[in-house]
Coordinates of C-alpha atoms in Angstrom, one line a residue:
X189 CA 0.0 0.0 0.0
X190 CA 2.6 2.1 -0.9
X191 CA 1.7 6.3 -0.5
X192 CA -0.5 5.5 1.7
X193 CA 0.4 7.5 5.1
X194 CA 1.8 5.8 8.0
X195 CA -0.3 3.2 9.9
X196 CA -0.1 5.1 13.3
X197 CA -3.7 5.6 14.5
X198 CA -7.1 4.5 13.2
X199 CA -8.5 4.7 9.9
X200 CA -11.9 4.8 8.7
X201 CA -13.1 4.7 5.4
X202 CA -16.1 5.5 3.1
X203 CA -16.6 4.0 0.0
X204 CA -19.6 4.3 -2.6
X205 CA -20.7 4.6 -5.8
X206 CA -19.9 8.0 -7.9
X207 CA -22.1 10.5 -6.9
X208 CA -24.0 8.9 -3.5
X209 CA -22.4 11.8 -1.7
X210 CA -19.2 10.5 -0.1
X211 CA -17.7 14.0 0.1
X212 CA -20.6 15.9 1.3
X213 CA -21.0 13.8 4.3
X214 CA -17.2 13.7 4.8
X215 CA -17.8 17.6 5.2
X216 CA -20.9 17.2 7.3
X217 CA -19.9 14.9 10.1
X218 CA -17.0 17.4 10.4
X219 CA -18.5 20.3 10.3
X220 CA -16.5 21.9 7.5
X221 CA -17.6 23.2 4.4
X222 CA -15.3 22.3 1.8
X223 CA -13.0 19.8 3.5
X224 CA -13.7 17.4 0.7
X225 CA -14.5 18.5 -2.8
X226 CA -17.7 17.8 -4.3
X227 CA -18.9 18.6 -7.7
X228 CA -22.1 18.0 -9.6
X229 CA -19.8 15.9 -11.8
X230 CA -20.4 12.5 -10.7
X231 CA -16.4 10.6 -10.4
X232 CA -14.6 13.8 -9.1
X233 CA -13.1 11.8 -6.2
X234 CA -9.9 9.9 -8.2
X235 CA -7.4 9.5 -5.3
X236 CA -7.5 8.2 -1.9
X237 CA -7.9 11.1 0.0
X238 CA -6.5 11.2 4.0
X239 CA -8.5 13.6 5.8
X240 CA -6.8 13.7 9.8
X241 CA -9.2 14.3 12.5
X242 CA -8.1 15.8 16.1
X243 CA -4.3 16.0 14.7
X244 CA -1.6 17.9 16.4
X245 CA -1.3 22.0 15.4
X246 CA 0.7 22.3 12.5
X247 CA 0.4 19.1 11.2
X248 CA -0.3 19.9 7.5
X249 CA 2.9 21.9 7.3
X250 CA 4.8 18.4 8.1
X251 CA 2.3 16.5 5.5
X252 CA 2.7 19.4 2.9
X253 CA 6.3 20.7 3.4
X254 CA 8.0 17.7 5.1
X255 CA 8.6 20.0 8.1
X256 CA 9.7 18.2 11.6
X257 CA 7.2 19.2 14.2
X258 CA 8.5 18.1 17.9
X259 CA 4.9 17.9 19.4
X260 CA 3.2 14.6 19.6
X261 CA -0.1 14.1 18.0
X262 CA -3.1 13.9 19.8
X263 CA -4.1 10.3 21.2
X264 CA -7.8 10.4 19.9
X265 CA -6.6 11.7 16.4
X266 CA -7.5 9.0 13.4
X267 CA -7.7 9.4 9.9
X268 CA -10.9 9.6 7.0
X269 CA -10.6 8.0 4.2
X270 CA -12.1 9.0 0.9
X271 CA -11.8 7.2 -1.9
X272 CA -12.8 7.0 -5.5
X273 CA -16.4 5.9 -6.2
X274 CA -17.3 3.2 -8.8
X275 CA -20.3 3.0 -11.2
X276 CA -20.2 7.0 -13.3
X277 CA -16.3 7.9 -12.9
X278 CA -15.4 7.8 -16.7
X279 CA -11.5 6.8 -16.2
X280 CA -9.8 4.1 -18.1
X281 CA -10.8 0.3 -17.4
X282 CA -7.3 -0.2 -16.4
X283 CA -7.0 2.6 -13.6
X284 CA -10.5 1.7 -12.4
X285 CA -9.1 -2.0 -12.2
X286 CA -6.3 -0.3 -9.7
X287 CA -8.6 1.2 -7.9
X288 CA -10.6 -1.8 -7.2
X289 CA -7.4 -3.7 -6.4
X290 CA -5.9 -1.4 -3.5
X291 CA -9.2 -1.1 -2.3
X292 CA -9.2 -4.5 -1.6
X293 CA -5.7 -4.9 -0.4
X294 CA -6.3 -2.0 2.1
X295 CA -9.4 -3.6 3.6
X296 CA -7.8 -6.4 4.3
X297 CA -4.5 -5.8 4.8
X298 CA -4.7 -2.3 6.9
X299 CA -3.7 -2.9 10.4
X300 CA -5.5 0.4 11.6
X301 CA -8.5 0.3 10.0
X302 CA -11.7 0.1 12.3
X303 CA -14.6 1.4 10.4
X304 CA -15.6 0.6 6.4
X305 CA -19.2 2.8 6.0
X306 CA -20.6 1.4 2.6
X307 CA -22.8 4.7 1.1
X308 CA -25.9 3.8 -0.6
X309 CA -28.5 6.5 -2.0
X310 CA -31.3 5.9 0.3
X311 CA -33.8 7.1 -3.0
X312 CA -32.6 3.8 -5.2
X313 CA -31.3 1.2 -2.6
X314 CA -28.1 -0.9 -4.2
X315 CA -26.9 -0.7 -7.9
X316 CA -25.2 -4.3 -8.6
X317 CA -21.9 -2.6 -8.2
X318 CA -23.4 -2.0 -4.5
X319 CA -23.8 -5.4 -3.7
X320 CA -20.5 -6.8 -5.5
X321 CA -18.9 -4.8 -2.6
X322 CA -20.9 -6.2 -0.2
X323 CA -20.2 -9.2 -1.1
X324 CA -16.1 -8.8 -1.1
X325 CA -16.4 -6.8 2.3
X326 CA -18.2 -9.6 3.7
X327 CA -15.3 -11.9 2.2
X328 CA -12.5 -10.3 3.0
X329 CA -12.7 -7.8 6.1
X330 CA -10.7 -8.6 9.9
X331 CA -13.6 -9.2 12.8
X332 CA -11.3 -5.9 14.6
X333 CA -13.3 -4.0 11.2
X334 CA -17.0 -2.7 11.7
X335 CA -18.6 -2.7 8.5
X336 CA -21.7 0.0 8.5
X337 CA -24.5 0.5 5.7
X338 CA -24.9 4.5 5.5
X339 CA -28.2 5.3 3.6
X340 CA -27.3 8.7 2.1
X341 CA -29.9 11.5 0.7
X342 CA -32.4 10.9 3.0
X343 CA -33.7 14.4 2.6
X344 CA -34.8 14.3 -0.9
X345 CA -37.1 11.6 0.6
X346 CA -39.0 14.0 3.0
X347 CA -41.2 17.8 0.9
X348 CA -39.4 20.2 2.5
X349 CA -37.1 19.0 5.0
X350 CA -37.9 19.8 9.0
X351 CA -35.8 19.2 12.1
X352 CA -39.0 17.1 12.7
X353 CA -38.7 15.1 9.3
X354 CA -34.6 15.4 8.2
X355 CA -35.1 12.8 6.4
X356 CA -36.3 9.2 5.4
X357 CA -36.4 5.9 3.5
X358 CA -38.7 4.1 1.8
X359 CA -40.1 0.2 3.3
X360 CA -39.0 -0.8 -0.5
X361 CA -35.7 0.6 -0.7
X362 CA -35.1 -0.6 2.7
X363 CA -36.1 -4.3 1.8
X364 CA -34.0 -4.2 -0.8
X365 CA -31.0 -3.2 1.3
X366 CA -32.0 -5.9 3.7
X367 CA -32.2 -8.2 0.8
X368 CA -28.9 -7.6 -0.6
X369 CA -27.4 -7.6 2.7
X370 CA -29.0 -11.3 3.7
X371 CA -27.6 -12.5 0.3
X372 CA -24.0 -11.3 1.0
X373 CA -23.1 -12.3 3.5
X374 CA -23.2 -8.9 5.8
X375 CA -26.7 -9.4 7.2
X376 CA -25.7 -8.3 11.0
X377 CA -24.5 -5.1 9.4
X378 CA -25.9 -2.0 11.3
X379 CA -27.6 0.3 8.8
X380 CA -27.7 4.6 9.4
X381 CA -29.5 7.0 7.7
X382 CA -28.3 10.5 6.8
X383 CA -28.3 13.4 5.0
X384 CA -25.2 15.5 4.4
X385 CA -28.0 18.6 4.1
X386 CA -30.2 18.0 6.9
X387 CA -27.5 16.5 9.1
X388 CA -29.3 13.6 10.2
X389 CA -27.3 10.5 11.0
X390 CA -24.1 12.8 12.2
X391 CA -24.5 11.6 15.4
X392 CA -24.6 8.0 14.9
X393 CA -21.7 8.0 13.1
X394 CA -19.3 9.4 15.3
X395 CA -21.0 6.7 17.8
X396 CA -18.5 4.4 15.3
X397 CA -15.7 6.7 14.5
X398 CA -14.7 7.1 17.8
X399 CA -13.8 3.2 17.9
X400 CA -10.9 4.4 15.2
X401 CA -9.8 7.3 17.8
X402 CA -9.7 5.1 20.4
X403 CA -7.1 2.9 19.2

């Protein structure tokens, strides 16, 4: 997994198809705007992007500028993960095969990683491409890694969108996310629903992040 940064606190990751919103909730659970970069272009995301949380002052000077900073980093610091989506990006087969590959090799293989949260848009349920990565997650991750099914959009769901009614899902959609989860192998899987606009689910999810500060 070379480039990858060192393996020196928890990890968590979100993964998706193009477009489900993987960078809008990225900047919603931490409260920042523009963190990650979204676009109405659906396959903007084309790197794995390391986003670190609760880091030591100055640390981006040391990431960015290879400066040597003698403080110690925070012990509840971790690191998001945001990585390219699959399904829309138009990029060649063969870097899309790459992709697929390190993803793979870093959910198995990453000895930090504590939390995988699988984004599925909570208007359609799971494309095919959705439950092929069930499927492998179910194959291939360590029992230390918490795999979590984030329904995402949940506010288009709802006519104008209340702190009473953030957001919701369908009884279809959601037996078809049941479905798809019973058939690969990830039934136990704990599923969330947000909305990177409404900011519903924020909460729940830093209920599992904070397993990846903890470490």
């Amino acid at each position: 997994m070379d480039g990858c940064p060192d393996a020196d606190r928890g990890e968590v990751v979100f993964i998706g198809r193009s477009n489900v919103g993987k960078s809008s909730l990225v900047n919603m659970i931490t409260n920042r705007k523009s963190l990650a970069f979204t676009s109405k272009r659906p396959g903007k995301t084309q790197q794995f992007n390391y986003f670190a949380v609760n880091d030591k002052p100055g640390r981006e000077k040391e990431v960015k500028y290879g400066d040597v900073l003698e403080t110690e980093k925070d012990m509840d610091s971790f690191y998001i993960v945001d990585v390219p989506g699959f399904g829309y990006a138009k990029v060649p087969d063969k870097l899309r095969r790459q992709w697929s590959l390190f993803l793979e090799e870093y959910a198995a293989n990453r000895k930090t990683l504590r939390v995988v949260f699988h984004l599925i848009d909570a208007r359609h349920g799971p494309t095919d491409e959705d439950q092929n990565i069930m499927h492998q997650m179910g194959e291939i991750l360590p029992s230390v890694v918490k795999y979590v099914i984030v329904l995402t959009k949940a506010d288009k769901n709802v006519k104008g969108p209340s702190p009473k009614n953030s957001g919701k899902v369908s009884e279809g959609v959601m037996n078809l996310v049941e479905k798809a989860m019973l058939e690969n192998n990830v039934k136990n899987a704990p599923i969330l629903l947000t909305s990177a606009e409404t900011k519903l689910g924020r909460d729940e999810m830093w209920k599992y992040m904070k397993t990846a500060a903890e470490l």
